[in-house]
Short mmCIF file of C-alpha atoms in Angstrom, two decimals:
data_model
loop_
_atom_site.label_atom_id
_atom_site.label_comp_id
_atom_site.label_asym_id
_atom_site.label_seq_id
_atom_site.Cartn_x
_atom_site.Cartn_y
_atom_site.Cartn_z
CA MET A 1 0.07 -0.09 -0.10
CA ALA A 2 2.90 2.35 0.73
CA GLU A 3 4.15 1.86 -2.78
CA VAL A 4 0.69 2.85 -4.23
CA LEU A 5 0.79 5.90 -2.02
CA LEU A 6 4.18 7.06 -3.38
CA SER A 7 3.18 6.49 -6.93
CA ILE A 8 0.32 8.99 -6.67
CA GLU A 9 1.04 12.27 -8.30
CA TRP A 10 -0.32 15.03 -6.15
CA GLU A 11 0.65 18.69 -5.66
CA GLU A 12 2.39 18.57 -2.50
CA ILE A 13 4.95 15.95 -3.84
CA LEU A 14 6.83 18.69 -5.55
CA LYS A 15 7.64 20.47 -2.21
CA GLN A 16 9.86 19.41 0.56
CA LEU A 17 8.10 17.88 3.52
CA CYS A 18 9.37 20.58 5.88
CA SER A 19 7.69 23.26 3.80
CA TRP A 20 4.19 21.57 3.48
CA THR A 21 1.35 23.58 4.77
CA ALA A 22 -1.50 22.36 7.11
CA LYS A 23 -3.60 21.67 3.94
CA ASP A 24 -0.98 19.53 2.38
CA ILE A 25 -0.62 17.43 5.67
CA GLN A 26 -4.45 16.95 5.63
CA SER A 27 -4.30 15.46 2.10
CA PHE A 28 -1.14 13.38 3.19
CA ILE A 29 -2.73 11.75 6.34
CA THR A 30 -6.12 11.24 4.54
CA ARG A 31 -4.14 9.11 1.85
CA VAL A 32 -2.23 7.23 4.61
CA GLY A 33 -5.72 6.31 6.35
CA VAL A 34 -5.80 8.31 9.51
CA GLN A 35 -9.14 8.33 10.97
CA GLN A 36 -11.37 11.53 10.96
CA SER A 37 -11.11 12.28 14.62
CA SER A 38 -7.26 12.41 14.54
CA ARG A 39 -7.35 14.53 11.29
CA ASP A 40 -9.66 17.06 13.09
CA ILE A 41 -6.89 17.45 15.81
CA PHE A 42 -4.35 17.85 13.12
CA ALA A 43 -6.49 20.63 11.60
CA GLU A 44 -7.29 22.21 14.83
CA LYS A 45 -3.63 22.51 15.81
CA GLN A 46 -2.56 23.70 12.32
CA ILE A 47 0.09 20.99 12.02
CA ASP A 48 2.25 21.66 9.03
CA GLY A 49 5.22 19.69 7.61
CA TYR A 50 7.72 21.18 10.08
CA LEU A 51 5.66 20.29 13.04
CA LEU A 52 4.96 16.81 11.62
CA LEU A 53 8.60 16.12 11.41
CA ALA A 54 8.93 16.76 15.10
CA CYS A 55 6.22 14.45 16.26
CA THR A 56 7.11 11.15 17.90
CA GLU A 57 4.99 7.95 17.91
CA ASN A 58 4.08 8.48 21.50
CA GLU A 59 2.74 11.92 20.67
CA LEU A 60 0.89 10.45 17.63
CA LYS A 61 -0.70 8.01 20.06
CA ASP A 62 -1.41 10.14 22.99
CA TYR A 63 -2.01 13.58 21.70
CA PHE A 64 -3.40 12.98 18.21
CA GLN A 65 -5.40 9.92 19.42
CA MET A 66 -4.04 7.55 16.70
CA ASN A 67 -4.71 4.21 18.71
CA ASN A 68 -4.28 2.08 15.65
CA ARG A 69 -0.46 0.92 15.88
CA LYS A 70 -0.60 -0.17 12.13
CA VAL A 71 -1.76 3.29 11.09
CA ARG A 72 0.93 5.09 13.14
CA GLN A 73 3.63 2.89 11.70
CA MET A 74 2.30 3.41 8.13
CA LEU A 75 2.29 7.32 8.73
CA ILE A 76 5.93 7.12 10.06
CA GLU A 77 6.88 4.88 7.18
CA ASN A 78 5.55 7.25 4.60
CA VAL A 79 7.32 10.21 6.22
CA ILE A 80 10.54 8.43 6.20
CA GLN A 81 10.27 7.33 2.61
CA THR A 82 9.21 10.87 1.52
CA ILE A 83 12.29 12.26 3.12
CA HIS A 84 14.46 9.56 1.38
CA ARG A 85 12.90 10.33 -1.95
CA GLU A 86 13.57 14.02 -1.34
CA ARG A 87 17.22 13.29 -0.97
CA GLN A 88 17.46 11.06 -3.92
CA THR A 89 15.41 13.13 -6.39
CA LEU A 90 16.38 16.70 -5.49
CA PRO A 91 19.27 18.01 -7.32
CA GLN A 92 22.44 17.70 -5.13
CA TRP A 93 24.44 20.02 -7.39
CA HIS A 94 26.58 21.68 -4.84
CA TYR A 95 28.58 18.52 -4.14
CA GLU A 96 29.69 17.96 -7.70
CA ALA A 97 30.00 21.61 -8.32
CA LYS A 98 32.54 22.16 -5.37
CA LYS A 99 34.71 19.59 -7.00
CA THR A 100 34.56 20.88 -10.59
CA LYS A 101 37.65 22.61 -11.78
CA GLY A 102 37.11 25.72 -13.73
CA LYS A 103 38.16 25.68 -17.36
CA ASN A 104 40.49 28.21 -18.99
CA ASP A 105 38.74 30.87 -21.11
CA TYR A 106 35.41 30.29 -19.32
CA VAL A 107 34.20 33.38 -17.56
CA TYR A 108 31.13 34.21 -15.67
CA ILE A 109 29.79 37.88 -15.67
CA ILE A 110 27.64 39.03 -12.58
CA TYR A 111 25.37 42.02 -13.34
CA ASP A 112 22.03 43.42 -12.56
CA PRO A 113 19.37 42.87 -15.21
CA GLU A 114 18.95 46.45 -15.85
CA ASP A 115 22.62 46.80 -16.76
CA HIS A 116 22.18 44.50 -19.77
CA SER A 117 23.69 46.99 -22.22
CA ILE A 118 27.14 47.16 -20.82
CA ALA A 119 27.03 43.46 -19.93
CA SER A 120 26.57 42.82 -23.67
CA GLU A 121 29.41 45.06 -24.55
CA VAL A 122 31.84 43.16 -22.20
CA SER A 123 30.33 39.77 -23.36
CA ASN A 124 30.74 40.43 -26.95
CA PHE A 125 34.34 41.66 -26.55
CA LEU A 126 35.40 38.68 -24.63
CA LYS A 127 33.57 36.37 -27.08
CA ASP A 128 35.65 38.08 -29.82
CA LYS A 129 38.77 37.15 -27.86
CA LYS A 130 37.72 33.37 -27.94
CA PHE A 131 36.32 33.44 -24.45
CA ARG A 132 33.20 31.41 -23.50
CA VAL A 133 31.00 33.80 -21.52
CA PHE A 134 28.34 32.59 -19.03
CA THR A 135 25.85 34.58 -17.06
CA HIS A 136 22.84 33.98 -14.76
CA ASN A 137 19.81 31.97 -16.17
CA ILE A 138 16.87 33.88 -17.67
CA ARG A 139 14.77 31.97 -15.29
CA TYR A 140 15.31 33.28 -11.77
CA GLY A 141 13.50 30.63 -9.85
CA LYS A 142 10.84 31.14 -7.08
CA ASN A 143 13.27 31.70 -4.30
CA LYS A 144 17.07 31.97 -3.37
CA HIS A 145 17.73 28.13 -3.33
CA GLU A 146 16.27 27.69 -6.94
CA PHE A 147 18.19 30.68 -8.30
CA VAL A 148 21.51 29.36 -6.73
CA ALA A 149 20.75 25.91 -7.94
CA LEU A 150 20.23 27.08 -11.53
CA ASN A 151 23.37 29.18 -11.68
CA GLY A 152 25.84 27.32 -9.34
CA PRO A 153 26.69 24.40 -11.68
CA VAL A 154 27.33 27.00 -14.46
CA MET A 155 29.61 29.20 -12.35
CA ALA A 156 31.43 26.09 -11.26
CA ARG A 157 32.71 25.39 -14.72
CA THR A 158 34.16 28.89 -15.10
CA LYS A 159 37.70 29.99 -14.03
CA ASP A 160 37.12 33.77 -13.47
CA VAL A 161 34.11 35.73 -12.32
CA ILE A 162 33.56 39.36 -13.59
CA PHE A 163 31.41 41.72 -11.54
CA LEU A 164 29.84 44.81 -13.14
CA LEU A 165 29.76 47.40 -10.28
CA THR A 166 26.90 49.88 -10.89
CA ALA A 167 24.36 51.68 -8.69
CA LYS A 168 21.88 48.77 -9.58
CA SER A 169 24.15 45.82 -8.93
CA CYS A 170 25.56 46.95 -5.67
CA ARG A 171 22.09 46.67 -4.06
CA SER A 172 20.69 43.76 -6.29
CA THR A 173 19.69 40.56 -4.30
CA PHE A 174 20.65 38.50 -7.41
CA THR A 175 24.18 39.88 -7.66
CA PHE A 176 24.54 39.46 -3.87
CA HIS A 177 23.71 35.69 -4.08
CA GLU A 178 26.04 35.17 -7.01
CA LEU A 179 28.82 37.05 -5.37
CA THR A 180 28.62 35.07 -2.23
CA LEU A 181 28.39 31.89 -4.46
CA ALA A 182 31.49 32.86 -6.27
CA GLU A 183 33.28 33.38 -2.88
CA TRP A 184 32.09 29.98 -1.71
CA PHE A 185 33.60 28.54 -4.92
CA GLU A 186 36.71 30.49 -4.18
CA LYS A 187 36.54 31.91 -7.83
CA PRO A 188 38.93 34.97 -8.50
CA ILE A 189 36.69 37.88 -8.80
CA VAL A 190 37.53 41.04 -10.94
CA THR A 191 35.28 44.02 -10.57
CA VAL A 192 34.46 46.32 -13.47
CA TYR A 193 34.25 49.70 -11.69
CA LEU A 194 31.63 51.64 -13.64
CA GLU A 195 30.08 54.03 -11.18
CA HIS A 196 31.01 55.78 -7.90
CA VAL A 197 28.94 53.67 -5.53
CA TRP A 198 31.43 52.54 -2.82
CA THR A 199 29.63 54.26 0.09
CA ASN A 200 26.19 52.96 -1.22
CA MET A 201 27.19 49.31 -1.51
CA ARG A 202 26.23 46.50 1.06
CA SER A 203 28.71 46.41 3.81
CA SER A 204 28.91 42.62 3.12
CA ILE A 205 29.84 43.17 -0.53
CA ARG A 206 32.14 46.00 0.27
CA ALA A 207 34.07 43.70 2.70
CA LEU A 208 34.08 40.81 0.21
CA LEU A 209 35.30 42.65 -2.80
CA ALA A 210 37.50 45.28 -1.07
CA ASP A 211 40.78 43.34 -1.71
CA TYR A 212 39.89 41.80 -4.98
CA PRO A 213 41.35 43.45 -8.18
CA SER A 214 39.29 45.92 -10.17
CA VAL A 215 39.54 47.82 -13.36
CA ASP A 216 38.65 51.38 -13.63
CA PHE A 217 36.25 51.80 -16.57
CA ILE A 218 35.44 55.44 -15.50
CA HIS A 219 38.63 57.36 -16.28
CA GLN A 220 39.46 55.82 -19.66
CA SER A 221 37.90 54.68 -22.81
CA LEU A 222 35.84 51.62 -23.11
CA HIS A 223 38.26 49.96 -25.49
CA GLU A 224 41.22 50.66 -23.27
CA SER A 225 39.30 49.34 -20.26
CA LEU A 226 38.26 46.11 -22.00
CA THR A 227 41.99 45.60 -23.25
CA ILE A 228 43.15 45.88 -19.70
CA LEU A 229 40.45 43.34 -18.52
CA HIS A 230 41.56 40.97 -21.23
CA ALA A 231 45.08 41.28 -20.03
CA TYR A 232 44.06 40.39 -16.60
CA LEU A 233 42.15 37.28 -17.68
CA ARG A 234 44.90 36.28 -20.17
CA PRO A 235 48.21 37.10 -18.22
CA GLN A 236 50.31 35.22 -20.89
CA MET A 237 49.78 38.33 -23.18
CA LEU A 238 52.21 40.20 -21.11
CA SER A 239 55.63 39.24 -22.31
CA SER A 240 58.95 40.87 -21.78
CA GLU A 241 58.44 42.59 -25.25
CA GLU A 242 55.70 44.61 -24.25
CA PRO A 243 56.37 48.37 -23.99
CA ASP A 244 57.18 49.58 -20.56
CA ASP A 245 54.45 52.39 -20.59
CA TYR A 246 51.92 49.80 -21.40
CA VAL A 247 52.94 47.49 -18.63
CA GLN A 248 53.10 50.42 -16.35
CA LYS A 249 49.59 51.49 -17.39
CA LEU A 250 48.22 48.00 -16.49
CA LYS A 251 49.96 48.09 -13.19
CA GLN A 252 48.35 51.40 -12.18
CA THR A 253 44.92 50.42 -13.61
CA ILE A 254 44.39 47.07 -11.98
CA ARG A 255 44.25 47.66 -8.27
CA PRO A 256 42.06 46.69 -5.36
CA LEU A 257 38.64 47.84 -5.42
CA ALA A 258 38.97 49.64 -2.06
CA SER A 259 42.00 51.62 -3.49
CA ILE A 260 40.16 52.57 -6.64
CA ALA A 261 36.83 53.44 -4.95
CA THR A 262 38.76 55.58 -2.26
CA TYR A 263 40.56 57.49 -4.82
CA ASN A 264 37.57 58.18 -6.97
CA SER A 265 35.42 59.24 -3.95
CA ASN A 266 38.03 61.80 -2.96
CA LEU A 267 38.42 60.47 0.41
CA LYS A 268 41.47 62.27 1.15
CA PRO A 269 42.70 62.33 4.90
CA LYS A 270 42.26 65.75 6.37
CA PRO A 271 45.10 67.48 8.12
CA SER A 272 45.34 66.84 11.75
CA CYS A 273 43.59 68.89 14.18
CA SER A 274 45.54 71.80 15.99
CA THR A 275 44.35 74.40 18.57
CA ASN A 276 44.33 78.05 17.66
CA GLU A 277 45.79 80.84 19.64
CA ASN A 278 42.86 81.03 21.97
CA GLY A 279 43.25 77.46 22.92
CA SER A 280 39.91 76.36 21.22
CA ALA A 281 39.93 72.95 19.49
CA ASN A 282 38.39 71.65 16.22
CA HIS A 283 34.88 70.63 16.95
CA ARG A 284 35.65 67.10 15.24
CA PHE A 285 38.85 66.44 17.21
CA VAL A 286 38.83 62.73 18.51
CA TYR A 287 41.68 61.54 20.62
CA LEU A 288 42.88 58.14 19.89
CA SER A 289 44.30 56.23 22.69
CA TYR A 290 46.25 53.19 21.57
CA SER A 291 49.33 51.16 22.30
CA LYS A 292 52.56 52.60 20.99
CA THR A 293 54.73 49.65 21.74
CA SER A 294 54.66 45.83 22.48
CA GLU A 295 51.83 45.21 20.13
CA LYS A 296 51.75 42.61 17.33
CA TRP A 297 51.63 43.89 13.64
CA ASN A 298 48.00 43.08 13.16
CA VAL A 299 47.01 45.36 16.13
CA ILE A 300 49.17 48.15 14.72
CA HIS A 301 47.57 47.64 11.29
CA ALA A 302 44.12 47.69 12.92
CA VAL A 303 44.91 51.13 14.45
CA GLU A 304 46.14 52.39 10.96
CA ARG A 305 42.87 51.26 9.42
CA LEU A 306 40.86 52.89 12.09
CA ILE A 307 42.91 56.21 11.64
CA PHE A 308 42.24 56.19 8.01
CA VAL A 309 38.58 55.72 8.38
CA LEU A 310 38.29 58.36 10.99
CA GLU A 311 40.29 60.98 8.87
CA ALA A 312 38.39 59.77 5.73
CA ASN A 313 35.05 60.76 7.46
CA HIS A 314 36.43 64.05 8.51
CA PHE A 315 37.36 63.42 12.12
CA HIS A 316 40.65 64.82 13.05
CA THR A 317 42.74 62.38 15.17
CA GLY A 318 45.79 64.39 15.75
CA ILE A 319 47.87 61.68 14.06
CA ALA A 320 49.98 61.90 10.95
CA THR A 321 50.28 58.70 9.04
CA ALA A 322 53.16 58.74 6.55
CA ASN A 323 52.87 55.70 4.12
CA THR A 324 55.99 54.15 2.79
CA ILE A 325 54.92 52.48 -0.28
CA SER A 326 57.12 49.47 -1.41
CA ASN A 327 56.44 50.19 -5.00
CA THR A 328 57.98 53.51 -5.98
CA ASP A 329 55.56 53.68 -8.89
CA ARG A 330 52.72 54.08 -6.51
CA GLY A 331 54.32 56.92 -4.59
CA THR A 332 52.17 59.53 -6.50
CA ASP A 333 49.02 57.81 -4.96
CA PRO A 334 48.58 59.27 -1.51
CA LEU A 335 44.90 57.99 -1.38
CA HIS A 336 45.84 54.32 -1.33
CA LEU A 337 43.75 52.52 1.29
CA PRO A 338 45.64 50.25 3.68
CA LYS A 339 45.07 46.67 2.76
CA ILE A 340 43.57 44.30 5.15
CA LEU A 341 46.54 42.28 6.26
CA SER A 342 45.13 40.05 9.11
CA LYS A 343 44.17 37.29 6.89
CA PRO A 344 47.35 36.46 5.10
CA SER A 345 46.40 33.05 4.19
CA SER A 346 43.56 34.51 1.85
CA ILE A 347 46.33 35.81 -0.60
CA ASN A 348 48.24 33.16 -2.52
CA PRO A 349 51.69 34.35 -3.27
CA ASN A 350 51.93 32.25 -6.38
CA ASP A 351 48.82 34.27 -7.77
CA SER A 352 49.00 37.77 -9.16
CA TYR A 353 46.64 40.33 -10.67
CA ILE A 354 48.66 40.26 -13.78
CA HIS A 355 51.39 37.73 -14.72
CA GLY A 356 54.71 39.15 -13.53
CA PHE A 357 53.12 41.56 -11.06
CA ASN A 358 53.50 40.95 -7.40
CA PRO A 359 50.30 42.02 -5.50
CA SER A 360 52.00 42.83 -2.48
CA SER A 361 54.06 45.33 -4.31
CA ILE A 362 51.05 47.14 -5.35
CA THR A 363 49.01 47.05 -2.12
CA THR A 364 51.22 46.56 0.79
CA THR A 365 52.17 49.65 2.63
CA THR A 366 54.14 50.42 5.91
CA ALA A 367 52.91 53.25 7.74
CA ASP A 368 54.81 55.52 10.17
CA ILE A 369 52.33 56.79 12.68
CA ARG A 370 53.45 60.07 14.42
CA ARG A 371 51.22 61.62 17.04
CA ILE A 372 51.09 65.47 16.66
CA MET A 373 48.62 65.87 19.71
CA GLY A 374 49.83 64.41 22.86
CA PRO A 375 47.96 63.34 25.96
CA GLY A 376 47.89 66.82 27.16
CA ASP A 377 45.61 67.77 24.46
CA ILE A 378 42.88 65.46 25.77
CA ARG A 379 41.14 68.54 27.26
CA HIS A 380 40.71 69.85 23.84
CA CYS A 381 39.02 66.68 22.21
CA ARG A 382 35.36 66.03 21.88
CA VAL A 383 35.63 62.23 22.36
CA MET A 384 38.34 59.85 23.31
CA ILE A 385 38.60 56.38 21.51
CA VAL A 386 40.31 53.73 23.60
CA CYS A 387 41.89 50.95 21.29
CA LEU A 388 41.68 48.30 23.90
CA THR A 389 43.84 45.06 23.87
CA PRO A 390 44.90 42.81 26.87
CA LYS A 391 48.40 44.41 26.78
CA TYR A 392 47.33 47.96 26.54
CA PHE A 393 44.66 47.38 29.25
CA ARG A 394 47.45 46.92 31.82
CA ASN A 395 49.68 49.60 30.37
CA GLU A 396 50.56 52.73 32.35
CA HIS A 397 49.86 55.07 29.32
CA CYS A 398 46.38 53.61 29.14
CA LEU A 399 45.62 54.25 32.74
CA ASN A 400 47.08 57.74 32.56
CA GLU A 401 44.93 58.66 29.59
CA LEU A 402 41.90 57.22 31.12
CA ARG A 403 42.37 59.23 34.16
CA LEU A 404 42.88 62.35 32.18
CA CYS A 405 39.71 61.65 30.41
CA GLU A 406 37.93 61.31 33.69
CA ILE A 407 39.38 64.60 34.91
CA TYR A 408 38.32 66.57 31.95
CA GLN A 409 34.84 64.73 31.84
CA LYS A 410 35.31 63.67 28.24
CA PRO A 411 33.06 60.93 26.78
CA ILE A 412 34.82 57.87 25.61
CA LEU A 413 34.23 55.11 23.11
CA VAL A 414 35.91 51.67 23.77
CA VAL A 415 36.92 49.65 20.63
CA LEU A 416 38.24 46.04 21.16
CA LEU A 417 41.13 45.26 18.87
CA ARG A 418 41.63 41.97 20.59
CA HIS A 419 39.45 39.83 22.94
CA MET A 420 40.20 40.37 26.48
CA LYS A 421 41.48 37.09 28.27
CA TYR A 422 41.50 36.31 31.88
CA TYR A 423 45.01 35.99 33.19
CA HIS A 424 45.74 33.50 36.04
CA ALA A 425 48.97 33.43 38.03
CA ASN A 426 50.29 30.12 36.60
CA ASN A 427 48.35 29.73 33.29
CA ILE A 428 46.18 31.57 30.79
CA SER A 429 42.59 30.48 30.37
CA ASN A 430 41.11 30.77 26.93
CA THR A 431 37.71 31.62 28.44
CA ASN A 432 36.46 35.08 27.85
CA VAL A 433 35.10 36.89 30.85
CA SER A 434 33.32 40.17 31.34
CA LEU A 435 35.16 43.39 31.07
CA ASP A 436 34.06 44.39 34.60
CA GLU A 437 36.12 41.22 35.82
CA GLN A 438 38.93 42.53 33.61
CA ILE A 439 38.94 45.86 35.39
CA ASN A 440 38.85 44.33 38.80
CA THR A 441 41.66 42.01 37.86
CA PHE A 442 44.10 44.21 36.26
CA ILE A 443 44.00 47.63 37.67
CA PRO A 444 42.02 48.07 40.97
CA SER A 445 45.21 49.07 42.72
CA LYS A 446 46.42 51.55 40.01
CA LEU A 447 43.35 53.75 39.50
CA PRO A 448 41.10 55.60 41.96
CA MET A 449 37.72 54.24 42.49
CA THR A 450 36.11 57.14 40.66
CA THR A 451 38.10 56.45 37.42
CA LEU A 452 37.21 52.65 37.79
CA ASN A 453 33.38 53.62 37.98
CA PHE A 454 33.90 56.11 35.09
CA LEU A 455 35.61 53.42 32.94
CA ARG A 456 33.15 50.68 33.88
CA LYS A 457 30.11 52.79 32.92
CA ASN A 458 31.57 53.90 29.54
CA ILE A 459 32.71 50.41 28.61
CA ARG A 460 29.34 48.87 29.43
CA SER A 461 27.54 51.50 27.24
CA SER A 462 29.90 52.07 24.30
CA CYS A 463 32.05 48.96 23.66
CA ILE A 464 32.43 48.11 20.05
CA ASP A 465 34.07 44.99 18.80
CA LEU A 466 36.54 45.41 16.01
CA THR A 467 38.63 42.24 16.69
CA THR A 468 38.16 40.64 13.07
CA ASN A 469 37.96 42.03 9.64
CA GLU A 470 34.33 40.87 9.42
CA LEU A 471 33.49 42.71 12.69
CA PHE A 472 35.62 45.68 11.65
CA SER A 473 33.58 46.16 8.42
CA ARG A 474 30.34 45.71 10.17
CA ASN A 475 30.83 47.79 13.28
CA VAL A 476 32.88 50.68 11.84
CA PRO A 477 29.56 52.35 10.62
CA ILE A 478 28.18 51.93 14.18
CA LEU A 479 31.31 53.57 15.55
CA LEU A 480 30.91 56.53 13.01
CA ARG A 481 27.29 56.90 14.00
CA ARG A 482 27.96 57.04 17.70
CA LEU A 483 30.67 59.73 17.17
CA GLU A 484 28.14 61.81 15.16
CA ALA A 485 25.68 61.51 17.84
CA MET A 486 28.27 62.45 20.58
CA LEU A 487 29.31 65.36 18.50
CA GLY A 488 25.83 66.47 17.89
CA LYS A 489 24.99 66.68 21.53
CA HIS A 490 28.33 68.73 22.14
CA ARG A 491 27.19 71.30 19.49
CA ASN A 492 24.11 71.97 21.46
CA GLN A 493 26.16 73.14 24.49
CA VAL A 494 27.80 76.39 24.77
CA ASP A 495 31.40 76.28 23.72
CA GLY A 496 32.63 78.33 26.73
CA ALA A 497 30.91 75.83 29.09
CA SER A 498 32.19 72.87 27.29
CA HIS A 499 35.74 74.06 27.54
CA SER A 500 35.60 75.17 31.18
CA VAL A 501 37.66 73.06 33.40
CA ASN A 502 38.46 73.43 37.21
CA PRO A 503 42.00 74.88 37.44
CA ASN A 504 42.76 72.56 40.33
CA ASN A 505 42.35 69.67 37.87
CA PHE A 506 45.42 70.76 35.93
CA SER A 507 47.52 70.10 39.05
CA GLN A 508 45.89 66.73 39.40
CA ALA A 509 46.76 66.02 35.74
CA SER A 510 50.40 66.88 36.21
CA GLU A 511 50.49 64.28 39.02
CA VAL A 512 49.57 61.45 36.51
CA PHE A 513 52.80 61.75 34.56
#
């Protein structure tokens, strides 16, 4: 009888059991032979496919009053066979696609349907160069899973993925799914930069594409840009016989997307803040408290990135960052965005944007951070940002600057650059504990109780996690919004009142150092 039931063609057989509706369940249990009283309970409780899968045999007997053991077993058997049939018949494309090796000269173009004209230009050019060009299916499917299942096997066969970045594509759901699928396949992605939309992009796409190479289609002709794109896709074209100016042009044109976007958006860091003769400070002066010594390179680099973001958004940090670019040809580009260096495994040293070019020589910078404004200028700042790490948390400079911040009653924002660990006397535990416990463990004997309370209150209300690249990209906008909110409150106050400090506090400050 079970075989007869499975052979019947009915509407809900096309859907997965977990997505069946209560109506589908009624049809299913009727075919199995469940009695009317039990079916009424199923209907009354609105049991759908998801809830049916959670039912046990005892619940079928006691709760749904299915006293016939044979009917219960038949229902369970049909549910199991339905699940087994789903696993056998539904396309398991991702297993084979993940193992498929991309073929040379096979490219996949990601674009929004409204950008069909420029996509056709790029596609026709590549076809003339003997590439096989693929793109998304004209059928989008009914949901995300169908869309990915339609396009995943096609993308798996390609070697390179081209993304056309426009105002439409940077917000499109279709392109988002295709980009994340390409990242899952670990396909090299090259971005065709067509419009200035860096600030309008999804933060997840911005983080995903920031370090991938990009070709600037804005500041050069379409033919030149397509030629450079062709050279990227076929690096064997670049031989030692190529003119030096041509190779140099390619080197300057193919850069990380973040670098091109920052350059085109004119996000030039502003000069550092300085006080005028009357001692009044710039209203966007943000004091950055961070470790100057004894930190690992990735912490220093996170500080560099934070400084760049703040300066690019017109906050003055009082810090001058002098970039020493390893490639002298890039020395004329002061707007280069520091590369995210905390995931070195994601960059294969054997790969390059163009054959013969070393990506590190194009993107890697070493920054010399020089503080122009010292701790004594904390009284002029509007907000102090504390870049907290386990080492800096126990550093005397951190404690001094926190006490100064309390003396001058400056609001603080705490950013975590590394997770705080609990240090025992004999060993180190990997268990994270609350920051309140960190404070009580590390510095109760070094700071006055008022400073401890001041720090604890601000940490609890304003701690922002920037410990990883993903969290940095996700939480930096939150940091910027909080800074703007703090500065907005400050503007509503009278400048004279905001700068007035008890003269006795200066003698207290001198005792800190």
